[in-house]
PDB file of C-alpha atoms in Angstrom:
ATOM      1  CA  ASN A   1     -27.640   2.099  11.741  1.00 72.00           C
ATOM      2  CA  ALA A   2     -24.494   0.590  13.266  1.00 80.00           C
ATOM      3  CA  GLY A   3     -22.260   3.625  12.693  1.00 92.00           C
ATOM      4  CA  VAL A   4     -18.590   2.657  12.653  1.00 95.00           C
ATOM      5  CA  THR A   5     -17.647  -0.920  13.471  1.00 96.00           C
ATOM      6  CA  GLN A   6     -14.210  -2.468  13.874  1.00 97.00           C
ATOM      7  CA  THR A   7     -13.060  -6.057  13.603  1.00 97.00           C
ATOM      8  CA  PRO A   8     -11.541  -7.648  15.635  1.00 97.00           C
ATOM      9  CA  LYS A   9     -11.953  -6.134  19.109  1.00 96.00           C
ATOM     10  CA  PHE A  10      -8.825  -7.777  20.506  1.00 96.00           C
ATOM     11  CA  ARG A  11      -5.822  -9.497  18.993  1.00 97.00           C
ATOM     12  CA  VAL A  12      -2.470 -10.827  20.165  1.00 97.00           C
ATOM     13  CA  LEU A  13       0.286 -11.250  17.602  1.00 97.00           C
ATOM     14  CA  LYS A  14       3.842 -12.482  17.688  1.00 97.00           C
ATOM     15  CA  THR A  15       6.589 -10.306  16.294  1.00 97.00           C
ATOM     16  CA  GLY A  16       6.762 -10.684  12.534  1.00 97.00           C
ATOM     17  CA  GLN A  17       3.200 -11.860  12.045  1.00 97.00           C
ATOM     18  CA  SER A  18       0.824  -9.995   9.800  1.00 96.00           C
ATOM     19  CA  MET A  19      -2.789  -9.034  10.202  1.00 96.00           C
ATOM     20  CA  THR A  20      -5.514  -6.798   8.829  1.00 97.00           C
ATOM     21  CA  LEU A  21      -7.888  -4.635  10.835  1.00 98.00           C
ATOM     22  CA  LEU A  22     -11.234  -3.972   9.237  1.00 97.00           C
ATOM     23  CA  CYS A  23     -13.276  -0.806   9.627  1.00 98.00           C
ATOM     24  CA  ALA A  24     -16.781  -0.491   8.228  1.00 98.00           C
ATOM     25  CA  GLN A  25     -19.193   2.434   8.242  1.00 96.00           C
ATOM     26  CA  ASP A  26     -22.802   2.589   7.101  1.00 94.00           C
ATOM     27  CA  MET A  27     -23.211   6.370   7.010  1.00 88.00           C
ATOM     28  CA  ASN A  28     -22.045   6.802   3.409  1.00 86.00           C
ATOM     29  CA  HIS A  29     -19.133   8.932   4.595  1.00 87.00           C
ATOM     30  CA  GLU A  30     -16.437   9.977   2.155  1.00 86.00           C
ATOM     31  CA  TYR A  31     -13.591  10.292   4.640  1.00 88.00           C
ATOM     32  CA  MET A  32     -12.164   7.523   6.753  1.00 92.00           C
ATOM     33  CA  TYR A  33      -9.230   7.486   9.178  1.00 93.00           C
ATOM     34  CA  TRP A  34      -7.058   5.148  11.192  1.00 96.00           C
ATOM     35  CA  TYR A  35      -5.584   6.316  14.500  1.00 95.00           C
ATOM     36  CA  ARG A  36      -3.509   4.673  17.164  1.00 96.00           C
ATOM     37  CA  GLN A  37      -3.618   5.510  20.831  1.00 95.00           C
ATOM     38  CA  ASP A  38      -0.839   4.575  23.211  1.00 93.00           C
ATOM     39  CA  PRO A  39      -1.336   4.576  27.006  1.00 84.00           C
ATOM     40  CA  GLY A  40      -1.849   8.059  28.432  1.00 79.00           C
ATOM     41  CA  MET A  41      -1.578   9.725  25.064  1.00 82.00           C
ATOM     42  CA  GLY A  42      -3.881  11.266  22.544  1.00 85.00           C
ATOM     43  CA  LEU A  43      -4.679   9.771  19.170  1.00 89.00           C
ATOM     44  CA  ARG A  44      -2.192   9.872  16.337  1.00 91.00           C
ATOM     45  CA  LEU A  45      -3.285   9.674  12.728  1.00 91.00           C
ATOM     46  CA  ILE A  46      -1.795   6.735  10.806  1.00 95.00           C
ATOM     47  CA  HIS A  47      -3.456   6.952   7.398  1.00 95.00           C
ATOM     48  CA  TYR A  48      -6.606   8.439   6.019  1.00 93.00           C
ATOM     49  CA  SER A  49      -8.750   8.290   2.909  1.00 93.00           C
ATOM     50  CA  VAL A  50     -10.744  11.005   1.198  1.00 88.00           C
ATOM     51  CA  GLY A  51     -12.680   8.616  -0.987  1.00 89.00           C
ATOM     52  CA  GLU A  52     -12.926   5.165  -2.504  1.00 92.00           C
ATOM     53  CA  GLY A  53      -9.634   4.144  -4.056  1.00 93.00           C
ATOM     54  CA  THR A  54      -7.580   6.905  -2.407  1.00 93.00           C
ATOM     55  CA  THR A  55      -5.366   6.847   0.668  1.00 95.00           C
ATOM     56  CA  ALA A  56      -2.815   9.182   2.210  1.00 93.00           C
ATOM     57  CA  LYS A  57      -0.253   9.142   5.008  1.00 93.00           C
ATOM     58  CA  GLY A  58      -0.898  10.691   8.390  1.00 90.00           C
ATOM     59  CA  GLU A  59       1.487  11.430  11.233  1.00 88.00           C
ATOM     60  CA  VAL A  60       2.762   7.904  11.907  1.00 93.00           C
ATOM     61  CA  PRO A  61       2.370   5.778   8.741  1.00 95.00           C
ATOM     62  CA  ASP A  62       5.527   3.651   8.946  1.00 96.00           C
ATOM     63  CA  GLY A  63       4.879  -0.068   9.309  1.00 96.00           C
ATOM     64  CA  TYR A  64       1.260   0.171   8.160  1.00 97.00           C
ATOM     65  CA  ASN A  65      -0.554  -0.066   4.859  1.00 97.00           C
ATOM     66  CA  VAL A  66      -4.157   0.723   4.055  1.00 97.00           C
ATOM     67  CA  SER A  67      -6.691   0.116   1.330  1.00 97.00           C
ATOM     68  CA  ARG A  68     -10.077   1.604   0.515  1.00 97.00           C
ATOM     69  CA  LEU A  69     -11.493  -0.606  -2.221  1.00 95.00           C
ATOM     70  CA  LYS A  70     -15.076   0.072  -1.182  1.00 95.00           C
ATOM     71  CA  LYS A  71     -16.451   3.331   0.146  1.00 94.00           C
ATOM     72  CA  GLN A  72     -17.775   1.741   3.311  1.00 96.00           C
ATOM     73  CA  ASN A  73     -14.602  -0.148   4.247  1.00 97.00           C
ATOM     74  CA  PHE A  74     -11.128   0.946   5.273  1.00 98.00           C
ATOM     75  CA  LEU A  75      -8.523  -1.730   5.964  1.00 98.00           C
ATOM     76  CA  LEU A  76      -5.364  -1.301   8.015  1.00 98.00           C
ATOM     77  CA  GLY A  77      -2.611  -3.844   7.469  1.00 98.00           C
ATOM     78  CA  LEU A  78       0.455  -4.716   9.474  1.00 96.00           C
ATOM     79  CA  GLU A  79       2.821  -6.722   7.279  1.00 93.00           C
ATOM     80  CA  SER A  80       5.366  -7.576   9.951  1.00 96.00           C
ATOM     81  CA  ALA A  81       4.156  -6.688  13.428  1.00 96.00           C
ATOM     82  CA  ALA A  82       6.568  -5.224  15.969  1.00 97.00           C
ATOM     83  CA  PRO A  83       6.143  -4.720  19.731  1.00 96.00           C
ATOM     84  CA  SER A  84       6.141  -0.942  19.117  1.00 96.00           C
ATOM     85  CA  GLN A  85       2.826  -1.430  17.331  1.00 97.00           C
ATOM     86  CA  THR A  86       1.122  -2.560  20.523  1.00 97.00           C
ATOM     87  CA  SER A  87      -1.656  -0.036  20.855  1.00 97.00           C
ATOM     88  CA  VAL A  88      -5.365   0.595  20.627  1.00 97.00           C
ATOM     89  CA  TYR A  89      -6.435   1.319  17.066  1.00 98.00           C
ATOM     90  CA  PHE A  90      -9.415   3.502  16.302  1.00 97.00           C
ATOM     91  CA  CYS A  91     -11.148   3.953  13.009  1.00 97.00           C
ATOM     92  CA  ALA A  92     -13.258   7.009  12.253  1.00 93.00           C
ATOM     93  CA  SER A  93     -15.303   8.382   9.399  1.00 91.00           C
ATOM     94  CA  SER A  94     -16.685  11.761   8.461  1.00 86.00           C
ATOM     95  CA  ALA A  95     -18.866  13.281   5.796  1.00 81.00           C
ATOM     96  CA  LEU A  96     -17.879  15.458   2.891  1.00 68.00           C
ATOM     97  CA  TYR A  97     -19.276  18.929   3.381  1.00 58.00           C
ATOM     98  CA  GLU A  98     -20.165  20.829   0.281  1.00 52.00           C
ATOM     99  CA  GLY A  99     -17.911  23.805  -0.198  1.00 45.00           C
ATOM    100  CA  TRP A 100     -15.106  22.578   1.996  1.00 45.00           C
ATOM    101  CA  VAL A 101     -12.583  23.369  -0.667  1.00 44.00           C
ATOM    102  CA  VAL A 102     -13.707  26.970  -0.611  1.00 35.00           C
ATOM    103  CA  ILE A 103     -13.697  27.501   3.099  1.00 35.00           C
ATOM    104  CA  ARG A 104     -12.416  25.173   5.717  1.00 39.00           C
ATOM    105  CA  ASN A 105     -15.439  23.628   7.245  1.00 42.00           C
ATOM    106  CA  TYR A 106     -15.910  21.664  10.372  1.00 55.00           C
ATOM    107  CA  ASN A 107     -15.789  17.948  10.111  1.00 67.00           C
ATOM    108  CA  GLU A 108     -17.323  15.846  12.859  1.00 79.00           C
ATOM    109  CA  GLN A 109     -15.695  12.457  13.043  1.00 86.00           C
ATOM    110  CA  PHE A 110     -17.511   9.335  14.185  1.00 89.00           C
ATOM    111  CA  PHE A 111     -15.316   6.772  15.897  1.00 93.00           C
ATOM    112  CA  GLY A 112     -15.466   3.031  16.202  1.00 96.00           C
ATOM    113  CA  PRO A 113     -15.028   1.171  19.510  1.00 95.00           C
ATOM    114  CA  GLY A 114     -11.373   0.377  18.915  1.00 96.00           C
ATOM    115  CA  THR A 115      -9.180  -2.699  18.465  1.00 97.00           C
ATOM    116  CA  ARG A 116      -6.725  -3.555  21.212  1.00 97.00           C
ATOM    117  CA  LEU A 117      -3.619  -5.075  19.641  1.00 97.00           C
ATOM    118  CA  THR A 118      -0.751  -6.622  21.552  1.00 97.00           C
ATOM    119  CA  VAL A 119       2.439  -7.661  19.789  1.00 97.00           C
ATOM    120  CA  LEU A 120       4.670  -9.979  21.779  1.00 96.00           C
TER     121      LEU A 120
ATOM    122  CA  ASP B   1      -3.617  23.073  12.111  1.00 67.00           C
ATOM    123  CA  ALA B   2      -3.065  25.165  15.200  1.00 74.00           C
ATOM    124  CA  LYS B   3      -1.350  23.713  18.260  1.00 84.00           C
ATOM    125  CA  THR B   4      -3.595  23.576  21.314  1.00 90.00           C
ATOM    126  CA  THR B   5      -2.644  23.629  24.986  1.00 93.00           C
ATOM    127  CA  GLN B   6      -4.831  22.158  27.711  1.00 95.00           C
ATOM    128  CA  PRO B   7      -4.280  21.365  31.394  1.00 96.00           C
ATOM    129  CA  ASN B   8      -3.399  17.736  31.987  1.00 95.00           C
ATOM    130  CA  SER B   9      -6.219  17.198  34.464  1.00 97.00           C
ATOM    131  CA  MET B  10      -9.026  18.927  36.293  1.00 97.00           C
ATOM    132  CA  GLU B  11     -11.333  17.965  39.095  1.00 97.00           C
ATOM    133  CA  SER B  12     -14.948  18.854  39.683  1.00 96.00           C
ATOM    134  CA  ASN B  13     -17.715  18.067  42.113  1.00 96.00           C
ATOM    135  CA  GLU B  14     -20.829  16.400  40.839  1.00 96.00           C
ATOM    136  CA  GLU B  15     -23.625  18.764  39.783  1.00 95.00           C
ATOM    137  CA  GLU B  16     -21.296  21.752  39.673  1.00 96.00           C
ATOM    138  CA  PRO B  17     -20.298  23.584  36.484  1.00 95.00           C
ATOM    139  CA  VAL B  18     -16.966  22.762  34.890  1.00 97.00           C
ATOM    140  CA  HIS B  19     -14.916  25.091  32.733  1.00 98.00           C
ATOM    141  CA  LEU B  20     -12.290  23.351  30.612  1.00 98.00           C
ATOM    142  CA  PRO B  21      -9.829  25.821  29.062  1.00 97.00           C
ATOM    143  CA  CYS B  22      -7.912  25.543  25.809  1.00 96.00           C
ATOM    144  CA  ASN B  23      -5.305  27.839  24.283  1.00 94.00           C
ATOM    145  CA  HIS B  24      -4.856  27.948  20.510  1.00 91.00           C
ATOM    146  CA  SER B  25      -2.866  31.109  19.946  1.00 89.00           C
ATOM    147  CA  THR B  26      -1.772  30.192  16.391  1.00 87.00           C
ATOM    148  CA  ILE B  27      -5.269  29.525  15.109  1.00 86.00           C
ATOM    149  CA  SER B  28      -6.008  30.797  11.626  1.00 83.00           C
ATOM    150  CA  GLY B  29      -9.114  32.688  10.657  1.00 81.00           C
ATOM    151  CA  THR B  30     -10.830  29.712   9.050  1.00 78.00           C
ATOM    152  CA  ASP B  31      -9.935  27.074  11.633  1.00 83.00           C
ATOM    153  CA  TYR B  32     -12.837  25.693  13.582  1.00 85.00           C
ATOM    154  CA  ILE B  33     -12.536  24.823  17.261  1.00 89.00           C
ATOM    155  CA  HIS B  34     -13.723  21.324  18.048  1.00 90.00           C
ATOM    156  CA  TRP B  35     -14.124  19.470  21.296  1.00 93.00           C
ATOM    157  CA  TYR B  36     -14.262  15.724  21.588  1.00 94.00           C
ATOM    158  CA  ARG B  37     -14.338  13.582  24.673  1.00 96.00           C
ATOM    159  CA  GLN B  38     -13.253  10.023  25.292  1.00 95.00           C
ATOM    160  CA  LEU B  39     -14.950   7.961  27.953  1.00 94.00           C
ATOM    161  CA  PRO B  40     -12.973   5.078  29.463  1.00 90.00           C
ATOM    162  CA  SER B  41     -12.439   2.211  27.021  1.00 88.00           C
ATOM    163  CA  GLN B  42     -14.341   3.944  24.218  1.00 92.00           C
ATOM    164  CA  GLY B  43     -13.532   5.860  21.082  1.00 93.00           C
ATOM    165  CA  PRO B  44     -13.722   9.650  21.127  1.00 93.00           C
ATOM    166  CA  GLU B  45     -17.091  11.280  20.602  1.00 93.00           C
ATOM    167  CA  TYR B  46     -17.896  14.706  19.267  1.00 90.00           C
ATOM    168  CA  VAL B  47     -19.034  17.272  21.820  1.00 93.00           C
ATOM    169  CA  ILE B  48     -19.281  20.661  20.163  1.00 91.00           C
ATOM    170  CA  HIS B  49     -17.625  22.958  17.666  1.00 88.00           C
ATOM    171  CA  GLY B  50     -17.549  26.644  16.822  1.00 88.00           C
ATOM    172  CA  LEU B  51     -15.838  29.287  14.728  1.00 87.00           C
ATOM    173  CA  THR B  52     -16.321  32.704  16.284  1.00 89.00           C
ATOM    174  CA  SER B  53     -19.557  32.848  18.238  1.00 87.00           C
ATOM    175  CA  ASN B  54     -20.368  31.030  21.441  1.00 91.00           C
ATOM    176  CA  VAL B  55     -22.258  27.816  20.864  1.00 89.00           C
ATOM    177  CA  ASN B  56     -24.660  25.733  22.919  1.00 91.00           C
ATOM    178  CA  ASN B  57     -25.939  22.226  22.470  1.00 87.00           C
ATOM    179  CA  ARG B  58     -27.476  19.584  24.653  1.00 88.00           C
ATOM    180  CA  MET B  59     -24.092  18.376  25.869  1.00 88.00           C
ATOM    181  CA  ALA B  60     -22.195  21.577  26.565  1.00 94.00           C
ATOM    182  CA  SER B  61     -21.461  25.190  25.738  1.00 96.00           C
ATOM    183  CA  LEU B  62     -18.439  26.556  23.968  1.00 96.00           C
ATOM    184  CA  ALA B  63     -17.197  30.025  24.803  1.00 97.00           C
ATOM    185  CA  ILE B  64     -14.721  31.463  22.293  1.00 95.00           C
ATOM    186  CA  ALA B  65     -12.544  34.438  23.127  1.00 95.00           C
ATOM    187  CA  GLU B  66     -12.963  37.481  20.961  1.00 94.00           C
ATOM    188  CA  ASP B  67      -9.441  37.113  19.554  1.00 93.00           C
ATOM    189  CA  ARG B  68     -10.062  33.351  19.111  1.00 92.00           C
ATOM    190  CA  LYS B  69      -6.800  32.489  20.790  1.00 93.00           C
ATOM    191  CA  SER B  70      -8.539  30.569  23.521  1.00 94.00           C
ATOM    192  CA  SER B  71     -11.803  28.812  24.204  1.00 96.00           C
ATOM    193  CA  THR B  72     -13.592  27.187  27.115  1.00 97.00           C
ATOM    194  CA  LEU B  73     -15.796  24.136  27.138  1.00 97.00           C
ATOM    195  CA  ILE B  74     -18.503  24.476  29.751  1.00 97.00           C
ATOM    196  CA  LEU B  75     -20.334  21.547  31.260  1.00 97.00           C
ATOM    197  CA  HIS B  76     -23.191  23.129  33.139  1.00 94.00           C
ATOM    198  CA  ARG B  77     -23.727  20.384  35.680  1.00 94.00           C
ATOM    199  CA  ALA B  78     -21.064  17.733  35.853  1.00 95.00           C
ATOM    200  CA  THR B  79     -22.180  14.176  36.374  1.00 96.00           C
ATOM    201  CA  LEU B  80     -20.130  11.089  37.099  1.00 96.00           C
ATOM    202  CA  ARG B  81     -20.693  10.071  33.488  1.00 94.00           C
ATOM    203  CA  ASP B  82     -18.808  13.181  32.347  1.00 96.00           C
ATOM    204  CA  ALA B  83     -15.548  11.813  33.720  1.00 97.00           C
ATOM    205  CA  ALA B  84     -13.481  11.502  30.567  1.00 96.00           C
ATOM    206  CA  VAL B  85     -10.566  12.935  28.614  1.00 96.00           C
ATOM    207  CA  TYR B  86     -11.578  16.091  26.773  1.00 97.00           C
ATOM    208  CA  TYR B  87      -9.729  17.053  23.608  1.00 95.00           C
ATOM    209  CA  CYS B  88      -9.647  20.547  22.156  1.00 93.00           C
ATOM    210  CA  ILE B  89      -8.737  20.705  18.485  1.00 89.00           C
ATOM    211  CA  ALA B  90      -8.326  23.697  16.224  1.00 85.00           C
ATOM    212  CA  HIS B  91      -8.227  22.821  12.567  1.00 75.00           C
ATOM    213  CA  GLY B  92      -9.708  23.614   9.253  1.00 63.00           C
ATOM    214  CA  GLY B  93      -9.311  20.489   7.224  1.00 64.00           C
ATOM    215  CA  PHE B  94     -10.501  16.969   7.568  1.00 63.00           C
ATOM    216  CA  LYS B  95      -7.414  15.729   9.387  1.00 68.00           C
ATOM    217  CA  THR B  96      -7.745  15.999  13.115  1.00 71.00           C
ATOM    218  CA  ILE B  97      -4.725  16.194  15.401  1.00 76.00           C
ATOM    219  CA  PHE B  98      -5.462  15.132  18.952  1.00 81.00           C
ATOM    220  CA  GLY B  99      -3.233  16.256  21.788  1.00 82.00           C
ATOM    221  CA  ALA B 100      -3.137  14.612  25.196  1.00 85.00           C
ATOM    222  CA  GLY B 101      -6.326  16.390  26.308  1.00 93.00           C
ATOM    223  CA  THR B 102      -7.595  17.166  29.806  1.00 96.00           C
ATOM    224  CA  ARG B 103      -8.601  14.321  32.052  1.00 96.00           C
ATOM    225  CA  LEU B 104     -11.670  15.385  34.018  1.00 97.00           C
ATOM    226  CA  PHE B 105     -12.301  13.766  37.381  1.00 97.00           C
ATOM    227  CA  VAL B 106     -15.781  14.146  38.864  1.00 97.00           C
ATOM    228  CA  LYS B 107     -16.271  13.622  42.579  1.00 96.00           C
ATOM    229  CA  ALA B 108     -19.591  12.474  44.015  1.00 93.00           C
TER     230      ALA B 108
END
């Protein structure tokens, strides 16, 4: 059981280049998330998904696109990288708890090891 | 989701208890209080959560004020491996908003 894995671990891009970050989870979780973390700051939610084929915007979605074609994978794309996108990117997943639409339930998130991206 | 306020940093001696405070004065009645921690160069990991009652697990204890406007994460005996950034989050949905957290320094 690998949990949440992220590919690649490190990447250096030039301004204007594109790339895709891959997140995979083997826990059959419904929810998946992409965060970015800048130096000395907490995590900020970029996009998230509540199930296969669905995605939604988080706090800082501009400049990113996502896709969830398979339940176990969540892809984060940068179409035209900018230096402001230099950051560490974390993927996370969490389970769907029965009855969450009735009462707000807790939702433990499992995080991947992160991808360190530098845009020059 | 309720805004949380935590001290920027705290310091502890090894093998002593640590009390990490968090204020969440705008918490709603169905918002859970979660704590995560982030070790250096790793992703965050879940520590504990609670709603109204105090909670204990193998990692820590969570003490929740009666009015739920504040909570305290308690590490009973700090070790060097507990040096990390601790995040307090109060939310009810599946989206988690992380603040800057409290950086805990543990001295040998």
